[in-house]
Every structure is written in structure tokens, then in C-alpha cells.
Amino acid sequence: MKDKVVILGVTGGIAAYKAAELVRLLVKGGARVHVIMTKAAQHFVSPLTFQTLSGNPVHTELFNLIEEQEIGHISLAERADLVLIVPATANFIGKLASGIADDLLATTVMATRAPVLLAPAMNTAMYQNPVYRENQEKLLRHGYHFVPPATGMLACGWEGEGKLQEPSVILEEAFNLLSLKDLKGEKVLVTAGPTREELDPIRFFSNYSSGKMGYALARAARRRGAEVTLVTGPVSLEAPWGVDIVRVTSAYEMLDAVLRVFPEMTVVIKTAAVADYRPEERSPGKIKKSETPLTVRLVKNPDILAELGKTKGNRFLVGFAAETGEIGANAPQKLQQKNLDLIVANDVTRAGAGFAVDTNIVTLYFKDGRSEELSLMGKDELADVILDRIVAALGQKREKENG
Ligand code: CTP
């Protein structure tokens, strides 16, 4: 998103207020946002809201001569990397589909060569109306993109399809349209989060893994064109949009889920912090306290990654190593033992690295003996760097295979 010019068109629906949150998210992501509002949109939200959030003047008039000279709607359309219409009313979509350009927003959308993403919001019956459907089909045929509305309680009192999609999902689709598709054709499996090993119906052994790194990798791989399956332990993160998600609890459940999809995968990234041990016995009822000490015997869980390494075939296998020191010795050893192509190692005791934080400091160890120390960065940014290295290594590997 950094320095991308995004035009956000707001049309007149009650969901217009949600576009304000989207502006905030886009600006946070580093985008330069220019908002264009239709006349109807201004009845729902004041231009001042968008001006304050975007840090740029809001455009409203087609025939504003001063503005025309300074910026001009055509030049705005030319400079855009992406045009978003949030919310897009049935009326605006109908206008676009009919080639009517009678206001600044419709003119800009028709004049741009940038991708256009529409987020419809309307009453359920309107959304299902065959005329609307035809308009949407026509725009899809002409290369416009849509983010489908959600289902829920609508402002008009109806319950059904037509609610504006969540800003986080619209943002994800915006990222998707701006991303290079260098993982197209790849089937990527990511595992994330901790596993839980139950002692009784209300207690378990687990670890501090938040799942953030794995979720960031799944999101980034999907944006870059891969078909992504995410096998996740229990975490409190939003499911990434456009990703097949399989939820598991224990290490054995994770093993089952991974083995089911493994044959069709081309890349496997195992960020999950799988519990190495589980209680030998799980009590069917709650263990009551007593005066004597409680001894719990732990038995070893399967090493999922090592299992995959044995039947790896042509797949690209990436492991993570959580260490509390001695990274340089332990990580390359794990790479060897588990038959990996790459291992991402971090010292979880360092400030800015490890489980619960949004940043990480890692060293990459490759199969050919190379290593690369990366500086502190956000987990989203790191996900893209790791995928860059995977794309490069896959390219080299396939070149070699093809002679
Ligand atoms: N892993 C796994 N199954 C396990 C344990 C680990 O698939 N039962 C995977 C992790 O997902 C990670 C890699 O193996 O990609 C390394 O995990 P880590 O916990 O760092 O190392 P271990 O192999 O468990 O070794 P140790 O705990 O002794 O450091």
C-alpha cells in the first residue's frame, strides 16, 4: 500500500459511514487516499470527516473550475493505482453499467485505467433484482471487481444479503488487486498458532503462540496469487479472507488435517508451535484437588514437520524454529533433521521477537548452507520477505529440474 494512490468513491447509502474506517485503514497502510463523494453520500456523512481522515481535500463537484485547474478529475483518474467504491449503491452500479457519467465520481471511474473495486450495499431484494444482477454481470465481464456484501441485519430492517462487507475484508481485496501474482499456480499450506493438549475437560497444556506470523503468511501468499489452506490451532485472530481454513485443537488433530491436504500442496510453511508433549492420560471428568501432589506424565507427540519431510517429494518445505539461544547451531540442525528447504529461526527471548508481538527478528537458513540475518520488522512485512525468498528458491529449483 505504501505510497499507492487510492481513490475512494463514496456513494449515498447508510453504510457510507463505514467508508471512514476504510480510509483510516488505507492511510495506516501508507496509501495516499483521495475521496470523491456523490451528492447523496454527503447527506449521510460530512466531507469534513473524510478530509480529516485522508488528509486531502474531498472532491464533490464535477464543474469546480478551481479544482479542475489544480487537480482535474481526469488527472485524478490517471494518477490512481486503485479505485474503490464503498459503498456502491444499486443506482451507481446501474449508472456505470449504462455508461452514464453525470457526476465527478462516475466520470472518474470511467476515465481511469486503474483496477476498480466495488463494494455493493443495498436492500436484499434490490441485490437480488435481476436488473441489478445483469448490471453486476456486465461490469464483471468488463473487468470491474466486486467484493460481495455480507449477510446480516440491514438498516431497512430486513435480514439478508446486502450488508456492506467489513472494511478489513475490503482492504484485503484492495491489497489483493495491488499485489504481484508471483505465487500463482502454487498451493500453499500454512500451519499456525499453538496446539492444546487436554488434561481434563477444563484444563490443557499449551504455549504462548499467537498465530500472528502464520496468519500474516497465509494472507500474503493469497494476495500473491497462491491457493492457500491454513490449518490453525486456537487463536483469537480474524480468519484471513479468501483462504481455506481448517481449525484444530491438538497436535494429533493438526497432523490429521495436514496429512489430508499435504499430497496436493506445492509449498508447506509450518509456523505452528506444536506441543511436543501431551498428558499420557486425559481424565474424562474434572480432576479434583487433593492433599497429595499431582503427577502428570507427559508422552511425546508426533513431529508433524519431520513426518512431512519423510515424504516431501518435490514440495518446498519451510519450518520455523523458536529458540531461546544457540540459534546458529539448533536451526540448521533442525533443517537437516526434518529435510527442509528453509528454516526461519528466531530467539523468542529478544525484545521485538517471538510469540505475542507484532514484530519479529529472524535469521533464515537455506538448504544450500546460506543464511540471511534480517532486521526487526513487522510480521506482515516479514511474511512478504519470506515469500520473496521462497519465490526465488522455487524459480531456481524449477530451472534446475528443467535442465
Ligand atoms: N514441529 C512440528 N511438530 C512438532 C514440533 C515441531 O511440526 N511436534 C515443527 C514446528 O511447526 C516448526 C518446527 O517443527 O516448524 C520447529 O519447531 P520447534 O518447536 O522450534 O522445534 P522442535 O523440533 O520441537 O525442537 P525443540 O523443541 O527441541 O527445540
PDB file of C-alpha atoms and ligand atoms in Angstrom, residues 191 270-276 301-306 318-323 334 338, ligand 1:
ATOM      1  CA  THR A 191       0.032 -24.032   9.874  1.00  0.00           C
ATOM      2  CA  LYS A 270       4.916 -24.665   9.326  1.00  0.00           C
ATOM      3  CA  THR A 271       4.762 -21.753  11.728  1.00  0.00           C
ATOM      4  CA  ALA A 272       2.634 -23.649  14.259  1.00  0.00           C
ATOM      5  CA  ALA A 273       4.041 -24.067  17.744  1.00  0.00           C
ATOM      6  CA  VAL A 274       3.050 -27.693  18.088  1.00  0.00           C
ATOM      7  CA  ALA A 275       3.136 -29.020  21.638  1.00  0.00           C
ATOM      8  CA  ASP A 276       5.933 -31.588  21.800  1.00  0.00           C
ATOM      9  CA  ASN A 301       3.580 -36.017  20.285  1.00  0.00           C
ATOM     10  CA  PRO A 302       4.376 -36.765  16.656  1.00  0.00           C
ATOM     11  CA  ASP A 303       6.710 -34.266  14.966  1.00  0.00           C
ATOM     12  CA  ILE A 304       4.434 -33.193  12.104  1.00  0.00           C
ATOM     13  CA  LEU A 305       7.131 -31.424  10.112  1.00  0.00           C
ATOM     14  CA  ALA A 306       9.545 -34.327  10.402  1.00  0.00           C
ATOM     15  CA  VAL A 318       9.634 -24.363   5.356  1.00  0.00           C
ATOM     16  CA  GLY A 319       9.972 -24.746   9.108  1.00  0.00           C
ATOM     17  CA  PHE A 320      10.163 -22.244  11.934  1.00  0.00           C
ATOM     18  CA  ALA A 321      12.446 -22.621  14.917  1.00  0.00           C
ATOM     19  CA  ALA A 322      11.612 -20.989  18.203  1.00  0.00           C
ATOM     20  CA  GLU A 323      14.796 -20.849  20.253  1.00  0.00           C
ATOM     21  CA  LYS A 334      16.501 -28.869  12.551  1.00  0.00           C
ATOM     22  CA  LYS A 338      13.444 -32.533   9.142  1.00  0.00           C
TER      23      LYS A 338
HETATM   24  N1  CTP B   1       7.046 -29.024  14.695  1.00  0.00           N
HETATM   25  C1  CTP B   1       6.103 -29.940  14.301  1.00  0.00           C
HETATM   26  N2  CTP B   1       5.650 -30.873  15.192  1.00  0.00           N
HETATM   27  C2  CTP B   1       6.137 -30.903  16.453  1.00  0.00           C
HETATM   28  C3  CTP B   1       7.101 -29.963  16.857  1.00  0.00           C
HETATM   29  C4  CTP B   1       7.532 -29.025  15.951  1.00  0.00           C
HETATM   30  O1  CTP B   1       5.668 -29.909  13.140  1.00  0.00           O
HETATM   31  N3  CTP B   1       5.667 -31.813  17.286  1.00  0.00           N
HETATM   32  C5  CTP B   1       7.537 -28.024  13.710  1.00  0.00           C
HETATM   33  C6  CTP B   1       7.165 -26.599  14.027  1.00  0.00           C
HETATM   34  O2  CTP B   1       5.940 -26.262  13.383  1.00  0.00           O
HETATM   35  C7  CTP B   1       8.325 -25.816  13.472  1.00  0.00           C
HETATM   36  C8  CTP B   1       9.491 -26.759  13.584  1.00  0.00           C
HETATM   37  O3  CTP B   1       8.929 -28.061  13.719  1.00  0.00           O
HETATM   38  O4  CTP B   1       8.154 -25.502  12.107  1.00  0.00           O
HETATM   39  C9  CTP B   1      10.413 -26.494  14.728  1.00  0.00           C
HETATM   40  O5  CTP B   1       9.725 -26.410  15.924  1.00  0.00           O
HETATM   41  P1  CTP B   1      10.442 -26.086  17.300  1.00  0.00           P
HETATM   42  O6  CTP B   1       9.430 -26.135  18.408  1.00  0.00           O
HETATM   43  O7  CTP B   1      11.325 -24.902  17.158  1.00  0.00           O
HETATM   44  O8  CTP B   1      11.464 -27.298  17.460  1.00  0.00           O
HETATM   45  P2  CTP B   1      11.350 -28.788  17.841  1.00  0.00           P
HETATM   46  O9  CTP B   1      11.617 -29.596  16.613  1.00  0.00           O
HETATM   47  O10 CTP B   1      10.090 -29.079  18.574  1.00  0.00           O
HETATM   48  O11 CTP B   1      12.615 -28.943  18.801  1.00  0.00           O
HETATM   49  P3  CTP B   1      12.863 -28.329  20.275  1.00  0.00           P
HETATM   50  O12 CTP B   1      11.504 -28.146  20.897  1.00  0.00           O
HETATM   51  O13 CTP B   1      13.688 -29.360  20.946  1.00  0.00           O
HETATM   52  O14 CTP B   1      13.612 -27.035  20.076  1.00  0.00           O
END
